[in-house]
CSV table of C-alpha atoms in Angstrom, one decimal:
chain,number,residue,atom,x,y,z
A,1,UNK,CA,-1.1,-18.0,-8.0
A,2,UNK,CA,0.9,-17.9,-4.5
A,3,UNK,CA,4.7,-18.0,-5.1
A,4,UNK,CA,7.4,-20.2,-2.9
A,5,UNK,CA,9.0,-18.3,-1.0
A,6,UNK,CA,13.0,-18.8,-1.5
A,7,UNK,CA,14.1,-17.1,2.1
A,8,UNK,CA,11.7,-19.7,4.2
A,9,UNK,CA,13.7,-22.2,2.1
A,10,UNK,CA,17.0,-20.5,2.5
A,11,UNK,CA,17.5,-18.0,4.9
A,12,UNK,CA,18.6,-14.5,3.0
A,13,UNK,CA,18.3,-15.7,-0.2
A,14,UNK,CA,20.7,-14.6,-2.8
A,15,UNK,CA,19.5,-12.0,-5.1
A,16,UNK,CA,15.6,-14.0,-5.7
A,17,UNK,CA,13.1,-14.1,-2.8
A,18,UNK,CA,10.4,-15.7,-5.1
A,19,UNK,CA,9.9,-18.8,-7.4
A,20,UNK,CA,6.7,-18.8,-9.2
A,21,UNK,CA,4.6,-21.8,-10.3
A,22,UNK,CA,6.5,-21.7,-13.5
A,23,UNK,CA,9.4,-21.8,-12.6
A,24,UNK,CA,10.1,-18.0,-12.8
A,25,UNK,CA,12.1,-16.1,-10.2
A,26,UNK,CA,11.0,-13.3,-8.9
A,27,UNK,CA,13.5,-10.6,-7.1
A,28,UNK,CA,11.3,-8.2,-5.2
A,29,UNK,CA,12.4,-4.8,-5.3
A,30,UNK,CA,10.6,-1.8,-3.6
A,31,UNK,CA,11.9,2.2,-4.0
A,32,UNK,CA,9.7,5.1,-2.1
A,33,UNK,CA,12.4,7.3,-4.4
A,34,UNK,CA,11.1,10.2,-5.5
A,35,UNK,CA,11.3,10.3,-10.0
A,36,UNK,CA,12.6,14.5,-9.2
A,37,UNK,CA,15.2,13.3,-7.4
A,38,UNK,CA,18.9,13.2,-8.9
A,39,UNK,CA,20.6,10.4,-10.7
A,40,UNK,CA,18.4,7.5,-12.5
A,41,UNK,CA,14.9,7.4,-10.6
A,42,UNK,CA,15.2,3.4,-11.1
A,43,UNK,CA,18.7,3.0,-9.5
A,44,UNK,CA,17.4,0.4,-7.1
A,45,UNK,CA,15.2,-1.5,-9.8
A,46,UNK,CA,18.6,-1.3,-11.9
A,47,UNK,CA,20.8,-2.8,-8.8
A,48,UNK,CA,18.3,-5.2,-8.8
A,49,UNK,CA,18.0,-6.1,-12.1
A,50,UNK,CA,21.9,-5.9,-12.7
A,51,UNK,CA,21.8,-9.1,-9.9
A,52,UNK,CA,19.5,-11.2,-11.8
A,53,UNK,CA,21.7,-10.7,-15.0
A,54,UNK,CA,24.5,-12.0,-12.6
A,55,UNK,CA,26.6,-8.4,-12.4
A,56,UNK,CA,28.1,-9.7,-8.9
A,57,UNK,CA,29.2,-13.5,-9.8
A,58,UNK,CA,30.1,-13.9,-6.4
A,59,UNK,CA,26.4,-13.4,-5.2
A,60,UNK,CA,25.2,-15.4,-8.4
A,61,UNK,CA,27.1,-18.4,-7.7
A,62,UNK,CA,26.0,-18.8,-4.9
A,63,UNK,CA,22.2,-18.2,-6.0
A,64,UNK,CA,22.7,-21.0,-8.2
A,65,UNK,CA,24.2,-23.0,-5.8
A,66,UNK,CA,20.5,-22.6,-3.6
A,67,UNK,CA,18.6,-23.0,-6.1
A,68,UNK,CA,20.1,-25.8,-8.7
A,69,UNK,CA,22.8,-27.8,-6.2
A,70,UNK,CA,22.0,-30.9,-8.6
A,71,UNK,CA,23.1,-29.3,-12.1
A,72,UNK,CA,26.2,-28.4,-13.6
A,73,UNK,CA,27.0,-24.7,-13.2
A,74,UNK,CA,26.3,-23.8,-16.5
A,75,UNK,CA,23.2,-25.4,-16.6
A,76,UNK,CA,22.0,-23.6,-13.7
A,77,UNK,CA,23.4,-20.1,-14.5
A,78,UNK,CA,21.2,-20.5,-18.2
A,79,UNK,CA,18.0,-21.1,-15.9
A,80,UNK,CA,18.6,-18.4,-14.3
A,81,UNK,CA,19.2,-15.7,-16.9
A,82,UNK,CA,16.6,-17.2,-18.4
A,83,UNK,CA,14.1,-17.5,-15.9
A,84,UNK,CA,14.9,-14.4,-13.5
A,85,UNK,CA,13.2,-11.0,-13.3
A,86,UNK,CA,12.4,-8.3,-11.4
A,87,UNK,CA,9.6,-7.3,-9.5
A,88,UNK,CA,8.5,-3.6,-8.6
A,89,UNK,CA,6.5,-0.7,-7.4
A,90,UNK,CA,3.3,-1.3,-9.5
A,91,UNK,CA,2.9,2.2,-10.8
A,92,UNK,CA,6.6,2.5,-11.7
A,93,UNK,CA,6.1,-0.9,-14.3
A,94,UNK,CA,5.6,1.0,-17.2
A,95,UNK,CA,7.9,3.8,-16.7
A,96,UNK,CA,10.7,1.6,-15.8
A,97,UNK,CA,9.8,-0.9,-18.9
A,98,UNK,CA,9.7,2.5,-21.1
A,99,UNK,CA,13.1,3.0,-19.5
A,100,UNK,CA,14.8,0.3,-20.6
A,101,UNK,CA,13.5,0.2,-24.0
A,102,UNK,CA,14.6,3.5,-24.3
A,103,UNK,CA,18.4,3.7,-26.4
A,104,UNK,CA,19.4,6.8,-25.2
A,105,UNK,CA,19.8,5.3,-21.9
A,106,UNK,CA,22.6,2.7,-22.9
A,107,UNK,CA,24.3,5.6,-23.1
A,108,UNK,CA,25.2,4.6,-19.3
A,109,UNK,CA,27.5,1.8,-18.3
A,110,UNK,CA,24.7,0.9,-15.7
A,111,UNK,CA,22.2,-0.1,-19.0
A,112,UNK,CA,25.0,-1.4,-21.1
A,113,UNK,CA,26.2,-3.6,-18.6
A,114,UNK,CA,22.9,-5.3,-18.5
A,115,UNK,CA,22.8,-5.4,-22.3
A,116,UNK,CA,26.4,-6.8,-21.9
A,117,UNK,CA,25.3,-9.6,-19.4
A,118,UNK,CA,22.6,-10.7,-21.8
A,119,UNK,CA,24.9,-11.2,-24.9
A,120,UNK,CA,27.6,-12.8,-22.7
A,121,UNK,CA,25.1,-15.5,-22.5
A,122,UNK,CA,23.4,-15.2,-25.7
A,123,UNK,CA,25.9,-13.5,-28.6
A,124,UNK,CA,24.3,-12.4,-31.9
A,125,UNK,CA,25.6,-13.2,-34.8
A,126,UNK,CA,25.1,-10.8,-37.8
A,127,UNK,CA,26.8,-11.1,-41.2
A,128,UNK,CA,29.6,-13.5,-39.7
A,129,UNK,CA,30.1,-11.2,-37.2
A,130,UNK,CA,29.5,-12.1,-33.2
A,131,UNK,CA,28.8,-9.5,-31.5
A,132,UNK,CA,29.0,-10.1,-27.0
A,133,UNK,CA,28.8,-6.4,-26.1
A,134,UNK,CA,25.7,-3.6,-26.4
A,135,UNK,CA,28.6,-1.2,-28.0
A,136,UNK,CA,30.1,-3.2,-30.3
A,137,UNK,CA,26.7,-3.2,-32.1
A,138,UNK,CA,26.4,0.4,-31.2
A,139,UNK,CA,29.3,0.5,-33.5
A,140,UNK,CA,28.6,-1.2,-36.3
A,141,UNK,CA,25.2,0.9,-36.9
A,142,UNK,CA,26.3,3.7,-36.7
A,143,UNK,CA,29.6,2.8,-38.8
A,144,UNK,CA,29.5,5.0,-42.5
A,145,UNK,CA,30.6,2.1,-44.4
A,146,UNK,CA,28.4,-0.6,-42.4
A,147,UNK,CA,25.5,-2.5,-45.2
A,148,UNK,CA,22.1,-1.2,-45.4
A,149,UNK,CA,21.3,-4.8,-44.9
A,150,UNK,CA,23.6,-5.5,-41.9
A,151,UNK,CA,22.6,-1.9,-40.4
A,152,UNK,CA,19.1,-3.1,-40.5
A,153,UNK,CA,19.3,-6.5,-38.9
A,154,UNK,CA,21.5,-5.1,-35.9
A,155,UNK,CA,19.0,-2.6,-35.7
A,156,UNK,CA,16.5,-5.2,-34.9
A,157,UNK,CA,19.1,-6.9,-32.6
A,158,UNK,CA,19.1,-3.9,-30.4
A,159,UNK,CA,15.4,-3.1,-30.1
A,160,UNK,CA,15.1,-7.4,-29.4
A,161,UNK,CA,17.2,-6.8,-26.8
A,162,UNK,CA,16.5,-3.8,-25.0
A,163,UNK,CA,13.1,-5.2,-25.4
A,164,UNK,CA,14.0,-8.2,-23.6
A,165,UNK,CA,15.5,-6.4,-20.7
A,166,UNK,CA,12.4,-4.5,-20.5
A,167,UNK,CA,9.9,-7.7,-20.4
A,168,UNK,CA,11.9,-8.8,-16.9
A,169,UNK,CA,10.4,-6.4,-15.5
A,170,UNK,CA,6.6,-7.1,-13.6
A,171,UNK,CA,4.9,-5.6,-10.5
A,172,UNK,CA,5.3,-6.5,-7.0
A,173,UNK,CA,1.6,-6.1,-6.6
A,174,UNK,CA,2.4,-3.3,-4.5
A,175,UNK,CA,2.3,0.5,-4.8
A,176,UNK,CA,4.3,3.6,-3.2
A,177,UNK,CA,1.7,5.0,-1.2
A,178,UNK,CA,1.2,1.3,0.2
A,179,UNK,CA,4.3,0.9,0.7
A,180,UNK,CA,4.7,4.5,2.7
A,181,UNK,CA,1.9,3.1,5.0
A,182,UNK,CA,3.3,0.1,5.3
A,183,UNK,CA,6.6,1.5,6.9
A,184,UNK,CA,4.2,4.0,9.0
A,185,UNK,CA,2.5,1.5,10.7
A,186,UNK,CA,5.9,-1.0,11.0
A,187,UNK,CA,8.0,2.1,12.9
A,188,UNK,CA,4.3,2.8,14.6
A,189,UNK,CA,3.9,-0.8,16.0
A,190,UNK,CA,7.8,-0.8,17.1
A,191,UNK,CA,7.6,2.4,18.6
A,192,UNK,CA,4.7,1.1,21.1
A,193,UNK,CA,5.8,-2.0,21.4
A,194,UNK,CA,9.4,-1.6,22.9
A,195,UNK,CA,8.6,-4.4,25.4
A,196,UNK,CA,8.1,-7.1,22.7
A,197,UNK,CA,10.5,-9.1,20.6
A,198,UNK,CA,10.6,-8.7,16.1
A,199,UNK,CA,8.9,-12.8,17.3
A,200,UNK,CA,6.5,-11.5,19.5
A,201,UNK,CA,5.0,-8.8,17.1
A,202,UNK,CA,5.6,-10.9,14.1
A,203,UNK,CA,2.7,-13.5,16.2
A,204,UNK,CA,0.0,-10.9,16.0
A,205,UNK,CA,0.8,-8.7,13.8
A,206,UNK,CA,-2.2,-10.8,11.4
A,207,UNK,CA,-2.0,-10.2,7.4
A,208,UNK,CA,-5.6,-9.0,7.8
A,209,UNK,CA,-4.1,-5.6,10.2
A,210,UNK,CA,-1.5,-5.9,7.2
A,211,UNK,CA,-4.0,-5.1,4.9
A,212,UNK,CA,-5.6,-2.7,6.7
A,213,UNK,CA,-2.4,-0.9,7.5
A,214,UNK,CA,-1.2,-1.0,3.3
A,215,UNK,CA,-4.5,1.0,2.9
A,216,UNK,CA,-3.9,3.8,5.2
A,217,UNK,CA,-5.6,2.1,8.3
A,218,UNK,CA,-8.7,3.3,10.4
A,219,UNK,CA,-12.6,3.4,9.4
A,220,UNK,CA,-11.2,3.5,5.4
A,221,UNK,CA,-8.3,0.9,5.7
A,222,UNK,CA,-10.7,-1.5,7.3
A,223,UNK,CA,-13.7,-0.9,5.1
A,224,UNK,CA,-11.2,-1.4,1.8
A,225,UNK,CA,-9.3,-4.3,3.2
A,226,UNK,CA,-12.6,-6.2,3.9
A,227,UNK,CA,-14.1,-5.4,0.9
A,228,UNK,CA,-10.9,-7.0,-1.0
A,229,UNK,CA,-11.5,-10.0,1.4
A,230,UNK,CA,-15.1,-9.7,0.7
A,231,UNK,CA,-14.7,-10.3,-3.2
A,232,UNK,CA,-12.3,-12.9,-2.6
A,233,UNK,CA,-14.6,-15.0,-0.6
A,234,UNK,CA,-17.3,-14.6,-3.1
A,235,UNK,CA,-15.3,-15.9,-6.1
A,236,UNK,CA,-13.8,-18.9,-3.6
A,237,UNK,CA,-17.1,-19.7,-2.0
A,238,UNK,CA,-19.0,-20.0,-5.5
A,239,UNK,CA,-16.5,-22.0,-7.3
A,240,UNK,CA,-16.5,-24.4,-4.3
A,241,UNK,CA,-20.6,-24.7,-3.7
A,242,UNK,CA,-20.6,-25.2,-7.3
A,243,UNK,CA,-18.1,-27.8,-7.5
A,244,UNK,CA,-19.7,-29.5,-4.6
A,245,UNK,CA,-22.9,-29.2,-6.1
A,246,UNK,CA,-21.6,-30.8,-9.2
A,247,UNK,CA,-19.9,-34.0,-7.8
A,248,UNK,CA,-23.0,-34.4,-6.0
A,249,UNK,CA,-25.2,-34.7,-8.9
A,250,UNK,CA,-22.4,-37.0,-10.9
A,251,UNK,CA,-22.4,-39.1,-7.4
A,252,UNK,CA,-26.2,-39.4,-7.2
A,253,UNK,CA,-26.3,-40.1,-11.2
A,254,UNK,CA,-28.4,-37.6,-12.0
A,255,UNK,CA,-27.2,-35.1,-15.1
A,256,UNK,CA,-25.6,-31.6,-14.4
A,257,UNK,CA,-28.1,-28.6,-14.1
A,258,UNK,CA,-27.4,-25.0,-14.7
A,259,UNK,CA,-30.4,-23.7,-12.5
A,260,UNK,CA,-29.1,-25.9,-9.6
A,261,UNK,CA,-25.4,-25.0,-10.3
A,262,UNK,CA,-26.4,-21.3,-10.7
A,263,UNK,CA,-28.1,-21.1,-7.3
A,264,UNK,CA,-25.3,-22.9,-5.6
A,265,UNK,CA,-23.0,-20.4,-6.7
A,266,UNK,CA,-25.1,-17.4,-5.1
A,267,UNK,CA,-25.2,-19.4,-1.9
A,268,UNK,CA,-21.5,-19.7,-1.8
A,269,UNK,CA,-21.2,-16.3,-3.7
A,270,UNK,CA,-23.4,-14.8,-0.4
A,271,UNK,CA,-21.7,-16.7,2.3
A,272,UNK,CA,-18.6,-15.9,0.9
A,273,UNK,CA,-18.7,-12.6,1.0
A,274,UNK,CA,-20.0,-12.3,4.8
A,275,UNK,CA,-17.1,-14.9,5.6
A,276,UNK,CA,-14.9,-12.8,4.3
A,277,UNK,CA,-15.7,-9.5,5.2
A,278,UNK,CA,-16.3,-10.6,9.0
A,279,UNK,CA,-13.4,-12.6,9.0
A,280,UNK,CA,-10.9,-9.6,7.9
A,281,UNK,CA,-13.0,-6.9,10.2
A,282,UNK,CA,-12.5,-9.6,13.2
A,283,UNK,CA,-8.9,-10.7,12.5
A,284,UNK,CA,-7.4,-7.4,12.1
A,285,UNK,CA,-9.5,-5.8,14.9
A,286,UNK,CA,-10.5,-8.0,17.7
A,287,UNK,CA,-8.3,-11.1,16.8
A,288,UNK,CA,-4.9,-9.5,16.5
A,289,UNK,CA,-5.9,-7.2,19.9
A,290,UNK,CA,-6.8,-10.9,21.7
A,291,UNK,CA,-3.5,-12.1,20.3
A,292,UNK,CA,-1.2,-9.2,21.5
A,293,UNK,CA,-3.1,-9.2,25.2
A,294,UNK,CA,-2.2,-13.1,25.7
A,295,UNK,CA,1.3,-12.5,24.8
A,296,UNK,CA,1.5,-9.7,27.2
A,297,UNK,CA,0.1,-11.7,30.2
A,298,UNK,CA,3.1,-14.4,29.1
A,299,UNK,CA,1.3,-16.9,26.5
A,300,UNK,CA,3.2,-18.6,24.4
A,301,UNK,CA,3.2,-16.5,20.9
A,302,UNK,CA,1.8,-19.8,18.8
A,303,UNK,CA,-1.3,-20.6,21.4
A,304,UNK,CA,-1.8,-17.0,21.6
A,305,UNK,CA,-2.1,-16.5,17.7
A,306,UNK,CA,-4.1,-19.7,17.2
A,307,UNK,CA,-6.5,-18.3,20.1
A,308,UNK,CA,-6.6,-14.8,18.2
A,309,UNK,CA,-7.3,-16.6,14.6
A,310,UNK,CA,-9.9,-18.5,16.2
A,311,UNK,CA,-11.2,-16.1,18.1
A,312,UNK,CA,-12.0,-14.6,13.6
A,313,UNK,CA,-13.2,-18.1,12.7
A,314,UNK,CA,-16.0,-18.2,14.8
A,315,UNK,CA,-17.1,-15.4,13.6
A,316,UNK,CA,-16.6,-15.9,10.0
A,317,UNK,CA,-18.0,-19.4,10.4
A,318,UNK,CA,-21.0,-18.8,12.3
A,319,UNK,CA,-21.9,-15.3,10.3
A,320,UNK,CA,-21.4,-17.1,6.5
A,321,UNK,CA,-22.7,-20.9,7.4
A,322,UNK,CA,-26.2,-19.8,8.5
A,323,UNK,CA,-25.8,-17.1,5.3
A,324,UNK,CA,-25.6,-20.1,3.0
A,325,UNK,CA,-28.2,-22.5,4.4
A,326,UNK,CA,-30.7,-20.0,4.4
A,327,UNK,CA,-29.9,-18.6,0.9
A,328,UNK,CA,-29.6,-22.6,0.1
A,329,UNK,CA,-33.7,-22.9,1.2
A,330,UNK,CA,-34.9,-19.8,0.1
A,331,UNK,CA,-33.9,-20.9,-3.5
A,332,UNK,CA,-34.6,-24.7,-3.4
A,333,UNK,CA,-38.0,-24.0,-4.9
A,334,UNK,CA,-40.3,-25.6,-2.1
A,335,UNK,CA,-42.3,-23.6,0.9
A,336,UNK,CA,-40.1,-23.1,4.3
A,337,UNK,CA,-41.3,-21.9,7.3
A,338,UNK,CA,-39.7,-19.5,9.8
A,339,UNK,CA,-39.1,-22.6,12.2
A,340,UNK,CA,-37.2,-24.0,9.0
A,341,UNK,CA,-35.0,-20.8,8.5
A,342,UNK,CA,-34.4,-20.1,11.9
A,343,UNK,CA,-33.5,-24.0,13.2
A,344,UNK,CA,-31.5,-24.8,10.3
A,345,UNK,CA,-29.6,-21.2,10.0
A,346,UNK,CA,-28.9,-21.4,14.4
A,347,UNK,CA,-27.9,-25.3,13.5
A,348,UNK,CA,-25.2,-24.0,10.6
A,349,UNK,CA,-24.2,-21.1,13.4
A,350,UNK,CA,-23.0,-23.5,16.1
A,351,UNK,CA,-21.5,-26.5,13.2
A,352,UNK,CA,-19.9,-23.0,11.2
A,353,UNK,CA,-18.6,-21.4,14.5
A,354,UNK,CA,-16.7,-24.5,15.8
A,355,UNK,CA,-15.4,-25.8,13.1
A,356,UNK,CA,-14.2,-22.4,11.6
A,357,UNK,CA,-12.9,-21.3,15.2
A,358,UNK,CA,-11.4,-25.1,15.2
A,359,UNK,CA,-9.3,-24.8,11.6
A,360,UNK,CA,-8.3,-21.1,12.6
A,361,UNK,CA,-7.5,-21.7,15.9
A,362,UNK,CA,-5.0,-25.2,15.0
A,363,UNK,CA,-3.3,-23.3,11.6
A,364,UNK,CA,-2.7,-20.0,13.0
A,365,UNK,CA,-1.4,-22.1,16.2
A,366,UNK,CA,0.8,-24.3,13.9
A,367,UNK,CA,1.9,-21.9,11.3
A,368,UNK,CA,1.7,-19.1,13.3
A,369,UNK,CA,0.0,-15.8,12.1
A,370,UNK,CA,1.3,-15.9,8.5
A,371,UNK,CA,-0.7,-18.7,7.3
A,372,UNK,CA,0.9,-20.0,4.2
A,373,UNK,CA,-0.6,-21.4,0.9
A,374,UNK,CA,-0.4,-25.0,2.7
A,375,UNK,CA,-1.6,-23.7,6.2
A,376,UNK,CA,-4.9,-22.4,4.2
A,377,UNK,CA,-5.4,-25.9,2.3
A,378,UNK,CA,-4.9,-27.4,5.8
A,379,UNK,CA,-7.2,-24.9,7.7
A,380,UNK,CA,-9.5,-25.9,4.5
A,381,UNK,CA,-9.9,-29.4,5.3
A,382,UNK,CA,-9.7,-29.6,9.0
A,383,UNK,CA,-12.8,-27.0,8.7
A,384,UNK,CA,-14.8,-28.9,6.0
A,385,UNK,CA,-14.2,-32.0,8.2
A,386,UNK,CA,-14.7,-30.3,11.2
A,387,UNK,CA,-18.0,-29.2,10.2
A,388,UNK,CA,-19.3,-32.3,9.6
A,389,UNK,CA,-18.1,-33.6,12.9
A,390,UNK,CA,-19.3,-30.9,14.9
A,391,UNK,CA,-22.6,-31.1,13.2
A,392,UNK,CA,-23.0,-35.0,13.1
A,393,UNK,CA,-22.3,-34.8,17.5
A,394,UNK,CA,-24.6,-31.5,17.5
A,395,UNK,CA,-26.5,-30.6,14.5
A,396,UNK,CA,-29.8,-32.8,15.3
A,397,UNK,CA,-29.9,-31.9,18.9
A,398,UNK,CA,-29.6,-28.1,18.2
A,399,UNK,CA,-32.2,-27.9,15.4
A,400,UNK,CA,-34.5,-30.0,17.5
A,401,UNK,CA,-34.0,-27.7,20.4
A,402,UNK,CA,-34.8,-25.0,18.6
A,403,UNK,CA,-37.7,-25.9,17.0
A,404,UNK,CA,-38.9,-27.3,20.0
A,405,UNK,CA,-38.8,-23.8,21.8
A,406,UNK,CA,-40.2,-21.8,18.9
A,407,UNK,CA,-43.3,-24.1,18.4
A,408,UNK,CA,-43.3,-24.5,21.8
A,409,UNK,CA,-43.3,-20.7,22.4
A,410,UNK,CA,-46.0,-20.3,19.9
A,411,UNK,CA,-48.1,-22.9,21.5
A,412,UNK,CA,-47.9,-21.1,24.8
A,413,UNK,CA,-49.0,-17.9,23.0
A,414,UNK,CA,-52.5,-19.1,21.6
């Protein structure tokens, strides 16, 4: 699920960027560091990670302070060592995990200091003994006269521990090789775009280029970007048809049907899919190109970004509307003509176009080229309401205009 994002809350955020919809918080931490190079491979991840265990109390005061302003401080400090972690490269997860759980490390003040900011928190006590630092246990287990019974337990008490430390640690979603692309195309767009303010090429600089860019860019960037975008729309546009579907039937009293939920699904399966994939292909092609043009011939960056986005909902809209109404009549059981499929498919084109270009066009002018989780919801509504609109003042006349000129057509032709 999307994350809030701490630095649109507070700008700069100390030490977390995220908060998850658990309440977890996420410091995002990214290395391109090489695991030949010399000194600990995971020095950033551990700088990181050293932050969320509150190493710098300066810097973790005042996280708390953002965060919990309404608790006492000791209340919020024992959120946060309890609900901060640290986010990384995804293939370096593991090995970093493995890292940490690893005792031969804590052989370095950098891993015994985090060990040491866990126990400050939370001391173990073992035999009547309370132990608030990683070496102190070090030393009892390895002490010649120390019990079996109490070597054992702190034993356990070390592997808990380390093990702890090591389940803080989750993926950023992201990997190197993204990330190296990433910065490619950032020092790429800045380089050939001296002219433009960090505002100006944040505006059309679209997530969908984004994602084309993380995957290397070009024919393959694009095709793999819009495939992801694809697979997304399929899974979102079958889940909705069938709900829809659903609280239909319950409205009209009739009981829920599987063969009738089943083909809703692979209408909004189909349409989803050819949303999505011409939606990314437009945005980060055509859309984002619009977008940058306007702003060079002085537009204001918001106007130009809603033009650009709806420039990839009309597309999107008119492509996967038409998609599912056909699918919708080719699997309602009953005999359709090709008048049927091609009025009712051009009737979806215009309603989809518009009111996709419409919801597109007033988020990304609103929320600019971003499009948060609630600019999505909004876009959501304002395009499932503006379908309806746009199809109740043009639907009718449309359908009737075409099936007037095809009949007509084939009239004229006998």
């Amino acid at each position: 699920m999307p994350q809030q994002d701490l630095n649109a809350l507070h700008h700069n955020h100390p030490i977390f960027d995220l908060r998850d919809h658990r309440g977890g918080l996420n410091s995002v931490k990214t290395s391109v560091r090489a695991a030949n190079t010399r000194g600990d491979p995971f020095e950033t991840y551990l700088r990181g990670l050293r932050d969320v265990m509150g190493a710098r109390p300066g810097t973790w005061a005042a996280a708390r302070t953002a965060l919990y302003p309404q608790l006492p401080p000791a209340t919020g400090e024992a959120l946060m060592l309890r609900q901060g972690y640290v986010s990384v490269n995804e293939e370096h997860v593991e090995p970093f995990r493995e890292s940490l759980r690893n005792p031969e490390n804590y052989r370095k003040a950098s891993y015994r200091e985090l060990a040491d900011r866990v126990l400050k928190h939370e001391p173990v006590r073992i035999a009547g003994t309370v132990y608030r630092r990683y070496q102190a246990l070090e030393d009892t287990r390895r002490g010649s006269s120390t019990p079996v019974a109490v070597r054992q337990q702190v034993e356990a008490a070390l592997r808990a521990l380390r093990e702890g430390l090591a389940c803080r640690v989750r993926s950023n979603g992201i990997t190197t090789r993204h990330l190296v692309n990433l910065e490619s195309f950032r020092n790429h767009v800045s380089s050939m775009n001296p002219h433009m303010t960090p505002a100006e090429i944040k505006s059309w600089v679209f997530p969908e280029l984004l994602m084309v860019a993380r995957h290397g860019g070009g024919v393959r960037g694009n095709a793999i970007a819009s495939g992801l975008a694809g697979g997304r729309g399929a899974a979102g546009g079958a889940v909705v048809s069938v709900l829809f579907e659903a609280g239909h039937l319950k409205y009209e009293g009739e009981t829920l049907q599987l063969p009738l939920l089943g083909k809703a699904a692979v209408a909004g399966g189909t349409s989803g899919i050819v949303g999505g994939v011409a939606q990314n292909l437009v945005m980060a092609n055509a859309g984002q190109s619009a977008s940058k043009n306007l702003i060079g011939h002085g537009l204001n960056s918001r106007l130009a970004t809603g033009a650009g986005r709806g420039l990839g909902g009309v597309v999107a809209g008119g492509l996967a509307a038409p998609v599912f109404t056909t699918t919708a009549l080719a699997l309602d059981d009953e005999e359709h003509s090709r008048v049927d499929y091609l009025a009712t498919g051009t009737r979806a084109f215009v309603s989809g176009g518009l009111s996709s270009a419409l919801a597109a066009g007033v988020v990304g002018a609103i929320w600019g080229s971003e499009v948060p989780l609630l600019g999505n919801a909004v876009g959501f509504i304002i395009g499932f309401a503006g379908y309806y609109v746009v199809d109740a003042l043009t639907g009718e006349i449309v359908e009737d205009h075409v099936r007037r000129g095809v009949e007509g057509s084939t009239d004229g032709g006998r």
